[in-house]
Coordinates of C-alpha atoms and ligand atoms in Angstrom, one line a residue:
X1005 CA 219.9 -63.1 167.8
X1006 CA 217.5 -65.0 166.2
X1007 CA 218.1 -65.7 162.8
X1008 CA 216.3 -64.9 159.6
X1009 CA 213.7 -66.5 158.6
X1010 CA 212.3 -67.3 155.0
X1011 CA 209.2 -65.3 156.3
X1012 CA 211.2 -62.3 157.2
X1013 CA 212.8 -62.0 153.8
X1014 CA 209.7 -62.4 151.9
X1015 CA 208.3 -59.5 154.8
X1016 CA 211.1 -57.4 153.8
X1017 CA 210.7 -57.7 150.0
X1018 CA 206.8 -56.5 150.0
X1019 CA 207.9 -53.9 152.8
X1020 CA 210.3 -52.0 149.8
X1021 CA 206.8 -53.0 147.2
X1022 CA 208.2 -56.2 145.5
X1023 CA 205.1 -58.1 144.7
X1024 CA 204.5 -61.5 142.6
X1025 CA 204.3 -59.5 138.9
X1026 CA 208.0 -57.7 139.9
X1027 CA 210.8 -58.5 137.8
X1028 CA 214.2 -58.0 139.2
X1029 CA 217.7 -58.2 138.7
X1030 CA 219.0 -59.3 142.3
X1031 CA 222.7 -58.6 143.9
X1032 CA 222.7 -60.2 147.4
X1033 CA 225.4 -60.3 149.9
X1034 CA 224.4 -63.2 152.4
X1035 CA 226.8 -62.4 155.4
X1036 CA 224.9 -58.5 155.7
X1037 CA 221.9 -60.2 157.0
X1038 CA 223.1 -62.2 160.1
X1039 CA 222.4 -65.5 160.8
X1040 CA 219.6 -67.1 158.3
X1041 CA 217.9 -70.0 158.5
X1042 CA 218.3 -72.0 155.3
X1043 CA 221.6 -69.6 153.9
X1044 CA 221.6 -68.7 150.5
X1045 CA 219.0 -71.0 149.3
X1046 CA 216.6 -69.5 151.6
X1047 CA 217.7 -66.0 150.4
X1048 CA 217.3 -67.0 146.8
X1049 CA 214.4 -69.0 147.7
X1050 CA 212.4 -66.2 149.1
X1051 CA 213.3 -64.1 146.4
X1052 CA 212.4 -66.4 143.0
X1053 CA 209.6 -67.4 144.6
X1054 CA 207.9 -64.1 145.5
X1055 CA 208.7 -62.2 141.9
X1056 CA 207.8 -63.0 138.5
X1057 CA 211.4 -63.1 137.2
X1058 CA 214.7 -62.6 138.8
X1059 CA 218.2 -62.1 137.0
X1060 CA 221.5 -62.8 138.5
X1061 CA 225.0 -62.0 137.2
X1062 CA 226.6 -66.2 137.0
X1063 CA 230.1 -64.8 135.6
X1064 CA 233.2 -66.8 135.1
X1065 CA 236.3 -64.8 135.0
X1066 CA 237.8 -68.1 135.3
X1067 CA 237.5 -68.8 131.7
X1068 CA 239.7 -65.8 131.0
X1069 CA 242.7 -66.1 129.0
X1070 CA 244.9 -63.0 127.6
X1071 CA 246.5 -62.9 124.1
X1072 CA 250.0 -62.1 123.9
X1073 CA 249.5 -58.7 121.9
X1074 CA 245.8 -57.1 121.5
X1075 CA 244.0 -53.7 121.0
X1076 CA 246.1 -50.4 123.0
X1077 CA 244.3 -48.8 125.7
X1078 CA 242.1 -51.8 126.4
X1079 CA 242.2 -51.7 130.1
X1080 CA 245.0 -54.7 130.6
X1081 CA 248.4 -55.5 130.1
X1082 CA 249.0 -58.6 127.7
X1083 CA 251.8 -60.0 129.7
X1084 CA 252.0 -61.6 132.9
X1085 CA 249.3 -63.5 133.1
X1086 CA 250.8 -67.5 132.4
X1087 CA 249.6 -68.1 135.7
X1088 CA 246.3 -67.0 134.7
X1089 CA 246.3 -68.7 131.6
X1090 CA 247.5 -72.0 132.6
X1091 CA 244.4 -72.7 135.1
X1092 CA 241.4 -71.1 132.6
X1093 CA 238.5 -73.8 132.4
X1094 CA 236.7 -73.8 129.5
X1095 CA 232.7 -72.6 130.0
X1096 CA 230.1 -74.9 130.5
X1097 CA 226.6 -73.8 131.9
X1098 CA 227.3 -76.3 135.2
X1099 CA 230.4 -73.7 136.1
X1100 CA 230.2 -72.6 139.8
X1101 CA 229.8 -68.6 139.7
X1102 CA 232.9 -66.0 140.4
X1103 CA 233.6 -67.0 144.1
X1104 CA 233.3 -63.0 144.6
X1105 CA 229.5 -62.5 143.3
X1106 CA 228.5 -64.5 146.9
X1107 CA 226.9 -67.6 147.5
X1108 CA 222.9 -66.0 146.8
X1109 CA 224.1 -65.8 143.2
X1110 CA 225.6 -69.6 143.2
X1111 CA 222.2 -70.7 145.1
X1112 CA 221.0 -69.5 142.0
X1113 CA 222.4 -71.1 139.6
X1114 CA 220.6 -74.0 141.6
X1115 CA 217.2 -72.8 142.2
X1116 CA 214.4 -74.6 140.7
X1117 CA 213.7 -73.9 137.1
X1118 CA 217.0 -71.5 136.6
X1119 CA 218.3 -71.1 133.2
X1120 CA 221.7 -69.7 132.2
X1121 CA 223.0 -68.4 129.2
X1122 CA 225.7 -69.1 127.2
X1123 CA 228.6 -66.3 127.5
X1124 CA 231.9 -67.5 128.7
X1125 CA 232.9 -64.6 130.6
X1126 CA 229.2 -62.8 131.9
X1127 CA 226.5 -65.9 131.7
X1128 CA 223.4 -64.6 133.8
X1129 CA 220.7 -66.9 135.5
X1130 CA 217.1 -66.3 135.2
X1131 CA 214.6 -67.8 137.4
X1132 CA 210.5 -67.5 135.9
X1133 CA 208.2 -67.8 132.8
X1134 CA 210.2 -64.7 131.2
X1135 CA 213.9 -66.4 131.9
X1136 CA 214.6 -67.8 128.5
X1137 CA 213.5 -64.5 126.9
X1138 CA 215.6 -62.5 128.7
X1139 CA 218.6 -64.7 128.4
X1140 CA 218.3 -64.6 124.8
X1141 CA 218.7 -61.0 124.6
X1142 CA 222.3 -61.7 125.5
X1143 CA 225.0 -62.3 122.7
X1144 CA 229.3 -61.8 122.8
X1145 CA 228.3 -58.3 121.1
X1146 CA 226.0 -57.6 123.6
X1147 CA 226.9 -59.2 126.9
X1148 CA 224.6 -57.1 129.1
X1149 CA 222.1 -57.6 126.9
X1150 CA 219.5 -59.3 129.7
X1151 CA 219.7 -55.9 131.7
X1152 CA 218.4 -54.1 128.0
X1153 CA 215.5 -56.2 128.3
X1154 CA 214.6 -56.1 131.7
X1155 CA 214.8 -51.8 130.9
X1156 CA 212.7 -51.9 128.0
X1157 CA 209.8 -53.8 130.3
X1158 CA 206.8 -52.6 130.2
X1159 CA 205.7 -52.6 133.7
X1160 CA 209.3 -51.3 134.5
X1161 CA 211.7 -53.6 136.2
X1162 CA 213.6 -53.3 139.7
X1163 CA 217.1 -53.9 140.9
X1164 CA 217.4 -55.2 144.1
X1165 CA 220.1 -54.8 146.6
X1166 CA 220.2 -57.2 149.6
X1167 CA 222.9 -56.0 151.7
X1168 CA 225.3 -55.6 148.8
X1169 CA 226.4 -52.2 147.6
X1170 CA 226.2 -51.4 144.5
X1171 CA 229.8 -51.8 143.7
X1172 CA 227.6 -55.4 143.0
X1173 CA 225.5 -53.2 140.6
X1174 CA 225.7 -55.5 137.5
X1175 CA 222.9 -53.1 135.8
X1176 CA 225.3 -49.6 136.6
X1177 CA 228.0 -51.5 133.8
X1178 CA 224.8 -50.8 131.2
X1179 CA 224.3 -47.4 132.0
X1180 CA 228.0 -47.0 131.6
X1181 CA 227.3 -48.7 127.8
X1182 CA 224.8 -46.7 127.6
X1183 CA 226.8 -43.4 128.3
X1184 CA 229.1 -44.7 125.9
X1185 CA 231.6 -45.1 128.1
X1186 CA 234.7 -47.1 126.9
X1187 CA 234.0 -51.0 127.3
X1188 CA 237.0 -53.6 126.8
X1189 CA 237.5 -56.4 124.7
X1190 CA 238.4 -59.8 126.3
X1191 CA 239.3 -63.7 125.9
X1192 CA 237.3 -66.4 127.2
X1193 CA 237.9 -70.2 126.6
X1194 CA 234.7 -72.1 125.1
X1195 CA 234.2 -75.5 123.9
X1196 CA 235.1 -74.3 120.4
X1197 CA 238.3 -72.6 121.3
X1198 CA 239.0 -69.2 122.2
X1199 CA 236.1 -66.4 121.9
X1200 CA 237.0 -62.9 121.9
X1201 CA 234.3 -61.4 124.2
X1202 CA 233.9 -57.2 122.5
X1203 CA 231.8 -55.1 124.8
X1204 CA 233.1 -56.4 128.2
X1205 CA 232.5 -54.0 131.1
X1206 CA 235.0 -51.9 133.2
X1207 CA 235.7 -51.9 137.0
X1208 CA 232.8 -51.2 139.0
X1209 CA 234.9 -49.9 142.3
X1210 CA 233.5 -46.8 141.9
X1211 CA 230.1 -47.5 142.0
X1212 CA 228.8 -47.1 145.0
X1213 CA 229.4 -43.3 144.6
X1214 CA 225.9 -43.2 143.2
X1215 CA 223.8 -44.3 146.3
X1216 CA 223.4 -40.1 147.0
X1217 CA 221.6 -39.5 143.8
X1218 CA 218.8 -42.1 144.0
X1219 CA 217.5 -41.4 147.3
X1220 CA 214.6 -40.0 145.8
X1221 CA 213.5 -42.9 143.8
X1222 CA 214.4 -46.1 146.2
X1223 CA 212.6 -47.8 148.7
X1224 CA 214.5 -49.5 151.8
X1225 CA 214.1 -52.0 154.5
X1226 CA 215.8 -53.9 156.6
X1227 CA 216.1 -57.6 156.5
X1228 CA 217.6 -58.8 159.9
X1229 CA 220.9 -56.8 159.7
X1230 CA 221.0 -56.4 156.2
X1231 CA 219.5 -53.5 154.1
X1232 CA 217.2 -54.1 151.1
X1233 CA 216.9 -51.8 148.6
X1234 CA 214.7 -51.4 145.6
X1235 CA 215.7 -49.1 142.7
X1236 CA 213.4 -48.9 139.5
X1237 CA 215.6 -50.0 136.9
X1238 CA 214.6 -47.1 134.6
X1239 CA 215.4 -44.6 137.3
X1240 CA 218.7 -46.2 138.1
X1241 CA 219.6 -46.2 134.5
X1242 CA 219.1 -42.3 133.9
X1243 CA 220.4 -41.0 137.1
X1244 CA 223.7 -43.4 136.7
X1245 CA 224.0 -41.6 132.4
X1246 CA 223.1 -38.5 133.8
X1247 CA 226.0 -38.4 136.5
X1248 CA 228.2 -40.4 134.0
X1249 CA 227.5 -37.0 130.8
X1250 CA 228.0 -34.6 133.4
X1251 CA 230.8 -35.7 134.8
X1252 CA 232.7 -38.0 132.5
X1253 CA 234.8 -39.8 135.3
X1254 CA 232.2 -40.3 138.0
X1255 CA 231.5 -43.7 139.1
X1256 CA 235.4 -44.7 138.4
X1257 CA 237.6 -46.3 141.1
X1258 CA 240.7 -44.4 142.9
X1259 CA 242.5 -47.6 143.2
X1260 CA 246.1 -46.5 141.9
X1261 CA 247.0 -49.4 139.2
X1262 CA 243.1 -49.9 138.5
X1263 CA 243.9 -50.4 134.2
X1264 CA 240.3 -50.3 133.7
X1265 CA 239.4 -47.1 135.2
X1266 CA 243.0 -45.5 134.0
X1267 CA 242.1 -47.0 130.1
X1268 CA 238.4 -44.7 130.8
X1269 CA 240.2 -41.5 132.3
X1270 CA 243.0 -41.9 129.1
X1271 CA 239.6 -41.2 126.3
X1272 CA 238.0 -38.4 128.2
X1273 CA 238.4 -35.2 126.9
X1274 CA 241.3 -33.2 129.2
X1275 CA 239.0 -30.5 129.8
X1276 CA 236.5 -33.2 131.8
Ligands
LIG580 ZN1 238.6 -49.2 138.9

């Protein structure tokens, strides 16, 4: 098979109406396409340099630490984790990303002119004349505060899934905010000493649940073997609050011992 070309990619992206003023918040899975030339810098490549700005999640659960004793029903249990503990790092913007988010979102972290903020558990990159901007809409009370941004864009902004489901959905953990679903409080290790982080998003297991409902408003191609998927961000936001009021559980995991998802079910109303 012949592999996948910087060309293809940036084929694929105009196919689903990305074009150089399109501002994105990308989630990319790098094995789903088959062999590509170039790996994840080509996939990040083709992608910063086609739109005007693209946002990627750059967390660091490795900064986490736990408290002995904290709030009930926070979505964790406060002992058990020495292990954990013992090997945090403290955050600094050079930090590799979460080994889980892929290696398109660490080639981010590296692309030419990429910014990152400053929280020590859900930093973002940004890539284009709008990057600082949005970064700075982020803050420990508002960690998803770069998505808020990107929704309140004029032009409207997109979310992009290449190959990745959208249990990689960074934006679907601000429509849960946005529900007013529970969020959790966590611990992070900074220079200064140890942050609590307020505001901290649950388990996104469940997420790909909402692929069904936006079939009307994405557009899809494919990218070698992978699938590329364009969802206006406004679009994605009210379909995820409007599944998340009407049913108060959807979008949460099934994993039995998932505390995040449990801590969720434990507030809703018994009748939901
Ligand atoms: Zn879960």
């Amino acid at each position: 098979m012949q592999p996948v070309s910087f060309r293809d990619i940036q084929k694929g992206l105009r196919e689903i109406g990305l074009t150089p003023g399109s501002q994105v918040i990308l989630a990319a899975s790098l094995p789903a396409f088959g062999p590509v030339r170039g790996g994840a810098e080509a996939v990040a490549g083709a992608v910063t340099s086609l739109c005007r700005l693209v946002l990627s999640p750059a967390f660091t659960p490795l900064c986490r630490v736990w408290p002995l004793v904290g709030p009930p029903n926070n979505g964790a249990l406060y002992h058990g984790h020495d292990d954990e503990n013992a090997s945090a790092e403290i955050f600094r913007p050079d930090l590799p990303v979460d080994v889980d988010l892929g290696p398109v979102a660490e080639a981010m972290r590296h692309a030419r002119g990429a910014q990152r903020s400053r929280h020590p558990l859900y930093s973002f990159v940004a890539v284009g004349p709008e990057a600082e901007h949005t970064l700075l809409a982020q803050s420990l009370a508002e960690p998803l505060g770069p998505i808020a941004r990107l929704a309140e864009v004029e032009a409207g902004a997109d979310l992009l899934l290449l190959g990745a489901d959208h249990a990689s959905n960074v934006a679907l953990h601000f429509a849960e905010a946005r529900a007013g679903r529970k969020q959790f409080v966590r611990w992070a290790l900074a220079p200064g000493g140890v942050v609590e982080c307020p505001a901290c998003p649950g388990c996104p297991d469940g997420f790909p649940a909402i692929a069904p409902y936006l079939r009307g408003v994405s557009r899809v191609a494919r990218i070698g073997l992978a699938r590329a998927e364009r969802i206006p961000l406004r679009s994605l936001l009210q379909v995820a609050v409007d599944r998340m009021r009407r049913d108060p559980a959807a979008l949460l995991c099934r994993r039995p011992g998932c505390e995040r998802c449990a801590a969720v079910r434990a507030v809703l109303a018994p009748a939901a």
